Amino acid sequence: MALATPRPPFRADHVGSLLRPPELKEAHDRAKRGEIDRAAARAVEDKCIRDVVAFQEAVGLQSITDGEFRRDWWHIDFLRGFDGVQTVKGATFGVHFQGADEQPPLMRVTGKIRRTRPSMLDHFKFLKSITGRTPKFCMPSPAMLHARGDREALRKSYPDLKEFWSDLTQAYREEIHDLYQAGCRYLQIDDTTIAMMGDPKVQEQFRKLGDEPKKDTEMYADAVNAAIRDVPDDMTVAIHTCRGNFMSTWLASGSYDFVAETAFTRLEVDAFFLEYDTDRAGGFEPLRFVPIENLCLSPQCGFSSTHHGNKITVDDQRRKLALALEVAQEVWGTS
């Protein structure tokens, strides 16, 4: 009799993105220059994803992702899969990654948001076909489009903000439904909006836009809940919230105090991936109230939230994941 597969999250887990190998970066660059077609680039993606899945399995992870190898930006690529969402080069949403010359492009809502085709369903299907462990799909929070979008363009397309959230979360529900039908049982919502609201500079930026940070935090939590409201009981939904990660730089700093009540009582998720034990995020003290049976361990963020990658080596990546597994085995007797 086959043993039942443990339900995620796992005692040792990871956020999802992994360092892109040089051959993948080269293929993407050549495709952008028109030197190879999409089929040739996809063949390289497939090969590199097979390799990175084997890497995760060899390390000992139960939760397997595709490393987000088909994406340039962890959030933008997914949201651009919906009708009505584009990007603006050279423009940002007002809060910058510290010390980085390049900044993520600004997202712009140019029309009514509809899901007329899947956004990344094929990404998950390929992943599931090449691993016998638990494939995890990561998608950005719907809040990202509002928080990091062109607010003026949004108001033109959606004078009624309620209609915007209704259309956007409907598109999410349709994508999640198809992911479930394709066998996805582990979904991660990535959100940098809630945690970064603890930074007074971020709060001030949102006030300049005419917003009230506390109310935005509640609105963003409600948007996540609306996106996942139809998720069946046998799909685990986790939310990963951090303060930004781009080429080892950061976007915001501050404790969870400002958003704690909303985040931890309002969000209807099964698990939280939380950033801890840094100068910007604070120490582990808040976890003294959480039974150890309710805790798991992972690196604090993805290793390569964008195609640029963080300033670490492949060996650093392997050793961090291996250490999480080692500690989980020591603490809980399982990983």
Coordinates of C-alpha atoms in Angstrom, one line a residue:
M1 CA 0.0 0.0 0.0
A2 CA 1.4 3.4 -1.0
L3 CA 2.0 5.8 1.9
A4 CA -0.1 9.0 1.9
T5 CA 1.7 12.1 0.7
P6 CA 2.0 14.6 3.5
R7 CA -0.1 17.7 3.0
P8 CA 1.8 20.9 2.5
P9 CA 3.3 23.1 3.8
F10 CA 6.3 21.0 4.7
R11 CA 8.5 21.4 7.7
A12 CA 11.3 22.4 5.3
D13 CA 9.9 24.4 2.4
H14 CA 11.0 27.2 0.0
V15 CA 9.4 30.2 -1.5
G16 CA 9.7 29.2 -5.1
S17 CA 12.1 31.2 -7.3
L18 CA 15.6 29.8 -8.0
L19 CA 18.7 31.1 -9.6
R20 CA 18.6 31.1 -13.4
P21 CA 21.4 29.1 -15.1
P22 CA 23.5 31.0 -17.6
E23 CA 22.2 29.0 -20.6
L24 CA 18.6 30.1 -19.7
K25 CA 19.6 33.7 -19.4
E26 CA 21.3 33.5 -22.8
A27 CA 18.3 31.9 -24.5
H28 CA 16.0 34.6 -23.1
D29 CA 18.3 37.4 -24.2
R30 CA 18.6 35.9 -27.7
A31 CA 14.9 35.5 -28.0
K32 CA 14.4 39.2 -27.0
R33 CA 16.9 40.2 -29.7
G34 CA 15.0 38.0 -32.3
E35 CA 18.0 35.6 -32.8
I36 CA 15.9 32.5 -31.8
D37 CA 12.2 31.9 -31.9
R38 CA 9.9 31.2 -29.0
A39 CA 10.0 27.4 -29.6
A40 CA 13.8 27.3 -29.3
A41 CA 13.7 29.4 -26.1
R42 CA 11.0 27.1 -24.7
A43 CA 13.2 24.0 -25.3
V44 CA 15.9 25.6 -23.3
E45 CA 13.4 26.4 -20.5
D46 CA 12.1 22.8 -20.5
K47 CA 15.7 21.5 -20.2
C48 CA 16.6 23.9 -17.4
I49 CA 13.4 23.2 -15.5
R50 CA 14.0 19.5 -15.6
D51 CA 17.5 20.1 -14.2
V52 CA 16.2 22.4 -11.4
V53 CA 13.5 19.9 -10.5
A54 CA 16.2 17.2 -10.2
F55 CA 18.2 19.6 -8.1
Q56 CA 15.4 20.2 -5.6
E57 CA 14.6 16.5 -5.4
A58 CA 18.3 15.7 -4.8
V59 CA 18.5 18.2 -2.0
G60 CA 15.5 16.5 -0.4
L61 CA 12.7 18.9 -0.8
Q62 CA 9.1 17.7 -1.0
S63 CA 7.8 21.0 -2.4
I64 CA 8.9 21.4 -6.0
T65 CA 8.6 24.5 -8.2
D66 CA 9.9 25.3 -11.7
G67 CA 12.1 28.0 -10.2
E68 CA 9.9 30.5 -12.1
F69 CA 12.3 29.9 -15.0
R70 CA 9.8 31.0 -17.6
R71 CA 9.4 34.4 -16.0
D72 CA 11.3 37.7 -16.1
W73 CA 9.5 39.2 -13.2
W74 CA 7.8 37.1 -10.5
H75 CA 4.6 39.2 -10.5
I76 CA 4.4 41.2 -13.7
D77 CA 4.5 38.2 -16.1
F78 CA 1.6 36.6 -14.5
L79 CA -0.6 39.7 -14.4
R80 CA 0.2 40.6 -18.0
G81 CA -1.4 37.3 -18.9
F82 CA -4.8 39.0 -18.3
D83 CA -6.4 41.3 -20.9
G84 CA -6.2 44.9 -19.8
V85 CA -2.8 44.8 -18.1
Q86 CA 0.3 46.2 -19.7
T87 CA 3.7 47.7 -18.4
V88 CA 5.4 51.0 -18.8
K89 CA 9.2 51.1 -19.2
G90 CA 11.1 53.7 -17.3
A91 CA 8.3 54.4 -14.8
T92 CA 8.0 53.2 -11.2
F93 CA 5.3 53.3 -8.6
G94 CA 7.2 55.6 -6.3
V95 CA 9.0 53.3 -3.8
H96 CA 12.4 52.1 -4.9
F97 CA 14.6 49.2 -4.2
Q98 CA 17.6 50.5 -2.2
G99 CA 20.9 50.8 -4.2
A100 CA 19.6 49.2 -7.4
D101 CA 20.1 51.0 -10.7
E102 CA 17.2 49.1 -12.4
Q103 CA 13.7 49.2 -11.1
P104 CA 10.7 47.0 -12.0
P105 CA 8.5 48.5 -14.7
L106 CA 5.2 50.1 -13.8
M107 CA 2.1 48.1 -14.4
R108 CA -0.8 49.9 -16.1
V109 CA -4.5 48.9 -16.4
T110 CA -5.4 49.9 -19.9
G111 CA -8.9 48.3 -20.2
K112 CA -11.3 45.9 -18.5
I113 CA -9.5 42.9 -17.0
R114 CA -10.5 39.6 -18.4
R115 CA -9.0 36.1 -18.5
T116 CA -9.6 35.2 -22.2
R117 CA -6.8 32.6 -22.0
P118 CA -4.8 30.9 -19.2
S119 CA -2.0 33.0 -17.8
M120 CA 0.5 30.3 -16.7
L121 CA -1.5 27.1 -16.6
D122 CA 1.0 25.4 -19.0
H123 CA 3.8 26.2 -16.6
F124 CA 2.2 24.1 -13.9
K125 CA 1.2 21.3 -16.3
F126 CA 4.8 20.9 -17.4
L127 CA 6.1 21.0 -13.8
K128 CA 3.6 18.3 -12.7
S129 CA 4.6 16.1 -15.5
I130 CA 8.2 15.9 -14.5
T131 CA 8.1 15.4 -10.7
G132 CA 6.6 12.7 -8.4
R133 CA 6.6 15.0 -5.4
T134 CA 4.3 18.0 -4.6
P135 CA 4.4 20.6 -7.4
K136 CA 3.8 24.1 -6.1
F137 CA 2.5 27.0 -8.2
C138 CA 3.3 30.5 -7.1
M139 CA 1.3 33.5 -8.2
P140 CA 1.4 37.2 -7.2
S141 CA -1.3 38.6 -5.0
P142 CA -4.0 40.5 -6.8
A143 CA -3.1 43.4 -4.5
M144 CA 0.2 43.9 -6.5
L145 CA -1.7 45.3 -9.5
H146 CA -3.2 48.1 -7.3
A147 CA -0.2 48.7 -5.1
R148 CA 2.4 48.8 -7.9
G149 CA 0.2 50.0 -10.7
D150 CA -0.4 53.4 -12.4
R151 CA -3.1 54.8 -10.3
E152 CA -4.3 57.4 -12.8
A153 CA -4.7 54.8 -15.6
L154 CA -6.6 52.5 -13.1
R155 CA -9.0 55.3 -12.3
K156 CA -9.7 55.9 -16.0
S157 CA -10.4 52.2 -16.7
Y158 CA -12.2 51.7 -13.5
P159 CA -13.9 54.7 -12.0
D160 CA -15.5 52.3 -9.6
L161 CA -12.8 50.5 -7.7
K162 CA -15.2 47.7 -6.6
E163 CA -15.6 46.8 -10.3
F164 CA -11.8 46.6 -10.6
W165 CA -11.5 44.1 -7.7
S166 CA -14.5 42.1 -9.0
D167 CA -13.0 41.7 -12.5
L168 CA -9.4 41.0 -11.2
T169 CA -10.4 38.4 -8.6
Q170 CA -12.7 36.7 -11.1
A171 CA -9.7 36.3 -13.4
Y172 CA -7.8 34.8 -10.5
R173 CA -10.6 32.4 -9.6
E174 CA -10.7 31.2 -13.2
E175 CA -6.9 30.6 -13.3
I176 CA -7.0 28.8 -9.9
H177 CA -9.9 26.7 -11.0
D178 CA -8.0 25.5 -14.0
L179 CA -4.8 24.9 -11.9
Y180 CA -6.8 22.7 -9.6
Q181 CA -8.3 20.8 -12.5
A182 CA -4.7 20.2 -13.7
G183 CA -3.8 18.7 -10.4
C184 CA -2.5 21.6 -8.4
R185 CA -2.9 21.1 -4.7
Y186 CA -0.3 23.6 -3.4
L187 CA -0.8 27.2 -4.2
Q188 CA 1.3 30.1 -3.0
I189 CA 0.1 33.7 -3.1
D190 CA 3.1 36.1 -3.1
D191 CA 2.5 39.5 -1.6
T192 CA 4.9 42.3 -0.8
T193 CA 2.2 44.9 -0.2
I194 CA 1.0 43.9 3.3
A195 CA 4.4 43.5 5.0
M196 CA 5.8 46.6 3.4
M197 CA 3.0 48.8 4.9
G198 CA 5.0 48.6 8.2
D199 CA 7.5 51.1 6.6
P200 CA 6.6 54.7 7.4
K201 CA 8.1 55.8 4.0
V202 CA 5.7 53.4 2.2
Q203 CA 2.8 54.6 4.3
E204 CA 3.6 58.2 3.2
Q205 CA 3.8 57.2 -0.4
F206 CA 0.4 55.7 -0.3
R207 CA -1.0 58.7 1.5
K208 CA 0.4 60.9 -1.4
L209 CA -1.7 58.7 -3.7
G210 CA -4.8 59.6 -1.6
D211 CA -4.9 56.3 0.2
E212 CA -5.1 55.3 3.8
P213 CA -2.5 52.5 4.5
K214 CA -4.6 50.7 7.1
K215 CA -7.6 50.6 4.8
D216 CA -5.5 49.5 1.9
T217 CA -4.1 46.7 4.0
E218 CA -7.7 45.5 4.7
M219 CA -8.6 45.9 1.0
Y220 CA -5.6 43.9 -0.1
A221 CA -6.5 41.1 2.4
D222 CA -10.1 41.1 1.1
A223 CA -8.8 40.8 -2.5
V224 CA -6.7 37.7 -1.6
N225 CA -9.7 36.2 0.1
A226 CA -11.9 36.9 -3.0
A227 CA -9.3 35.3 -5.3
I228 CA -9.2 32.1 -3.3
R229 CA -12.8 31.9 -2.1
D230 CA -13.7 28.9 -4.3
V231 CA -10.6 26.8 -3.5
P232 CA -11.5 23.2 -2.6
D233 CA -10.6 21.9 0.8
D234 CA -7.9 19.6 -0.5
M235 CA -5.8 22.5 -2.0
T236 CA -3.4 24.1 0.5
V237 CA -3.1 27.9 0.0
A238 CA -0.1 29.7 1.6
I239 CA 0.7 33.4 1.5
H240 CA 4.3 34.6 1.3
T241 CA 4.7 38.2 2.4
C242 CA 8.0 40.0 2.5
R243 CA 9.5 43.5 2.1
G244 CA 10.8 43.2 -1.4
N245 CA 13.6 41.3 -3.0
F246 CA 15.4 42.4 -6.1
M247 CA 19.1 41.6 -6.8
S248 CA 19.7 41.3 -3.0
T249 CA 18.2 44.7 -2.5
W250 CA 15.1 45.6 -0.5
L251 CA 12.1 47.8 -0.9
A252 CA 10.8 48.4 2.7
S253 CA 11.6 47.9 6.3
G254 CA 9.5 47.7 9.5
S255 CA 7.9 45.2 11.8
Y256 CA 4.6 43.4 11.3
D257 CA 3.0 45.4 14.1
F258 CA 1.3 47.9 11.8
V259 CA -0.4 45.1 9.8
A260 CA -0.4 42.2 12.2
E261 CA -4.1 42.2 13.2
T262 CA -5.3 42.5 9.6
A263 CA -2.8 40.0 8.2
F264 CA -3.2 37.3 10.8
T265 CA -6.9 37.5 11.5
R266 CA -8.3 38.5 8.1
L267 CA -6.5 36.5 5.6
E268 CA -8.2 33.1 5.0
V269 CA -5.1 31.1 4.1
D270 CA -3.7 27.8 5.4
A271 CA -0.1 29.0 6.0
F272 CA 2.1 32.0 6.1
F273 CA 5.6 32.4 4.7
L274 CA 7.0 35.2 6.9
E275 CA 10.2 37.1 6.8
Y276 CA 12.0 37.1 10.2
D277 CA 15.3 37.7 11.9
T278 CA 16.7 40.6 9.9
D279 CA 17.4 44.2 10.8
R280 CA 14.5 45.1 8.6
A281 CA 11.9 42.5 9.6
G282 CA 12.7 42.2 13.3
G283 CA 13.6 39.1 15.3
F284 CA 11.8 35.9 16.2
E285 CA 10.2 37.2 19.4
P286 CA 6.6 37.3 18.0
L287 CA 6.8 33.6 17.3
R288 CA 7.0 32.8 21.1
F289 CA 3.2 32.8 21.0
V290 CA 3.1 30.1 18.3
P291 CA 3.3 26.4 19.2
I292 CA 6.2 24.7 17.5
E293 CA 3.9 22.2 15.9
N294 CA 2.5 25.1 13.8
L295 CA 5.9 26.2 12.5
C296 CA 7.9 25.3 9.4
L297 CA 11.2 26.6 8.1
S298 CA 12.3 28.1 4.8
P299 CA 14.7 30.7 3.4
Q300 CA 13.1 34.1 3.9
C301 CA 12.4 34.8 0.2
G302 CA 13.0 33.5 -3.3
F303 CA 16.5 33.2 -4.6
S304 CA 15.7 34.9 -7.9
S305 CA 12.5 36.9 -7.8
T306 CA 13.4 38.3 -11.2
H307 CA 15.6 37.0 -14.0
H308 CA 18.5 39.0 -12.6
G309 CA 19.0 36.7 -9.5
N310 CA 20.2 37.6 -6.1
K311 CA 23.9 38.1 -5.3
I312 CA 24.5 34.5 -4.1
T313 CA 26.0 31.4 -5.8
V314 CA 24.3 28.2 -6.8
D315 CA 26.2 26.5 -4.0
D316 CA 24.9 29.1 -1.5
Q317 CA 21.4 28.2 -2.7
R318 CA 22.0 24.5 -2.3
R319 CA 23.5 24.9 1.2
K320 CA 20.6 27.2 2.4
L321 CA 18.0 24.6 1.3
A322 CA 20.0 21.8 2.8
L323 CA 20.3 23.6 6.1
A324 CA 16.6 24.1 6.3
L325 CA 16.1 20.4 5.7
E326 CA 18.7 19.6 8.3
V327 CA 17.2 21.8 11.0
A328 CA 13.7 20.6 10.3
Q329 CA 14.8 17.0 10.7
E330 CA 16.5 17.9 14.0
V331 CA 13.5 19.9 15.4
W332 CA 10.5 17.9 14.1
G333 CA 12.0 14.6 13.1
T334 CA 10.8 15.1 9.5
S335 CA 11.3 17.4 6.6

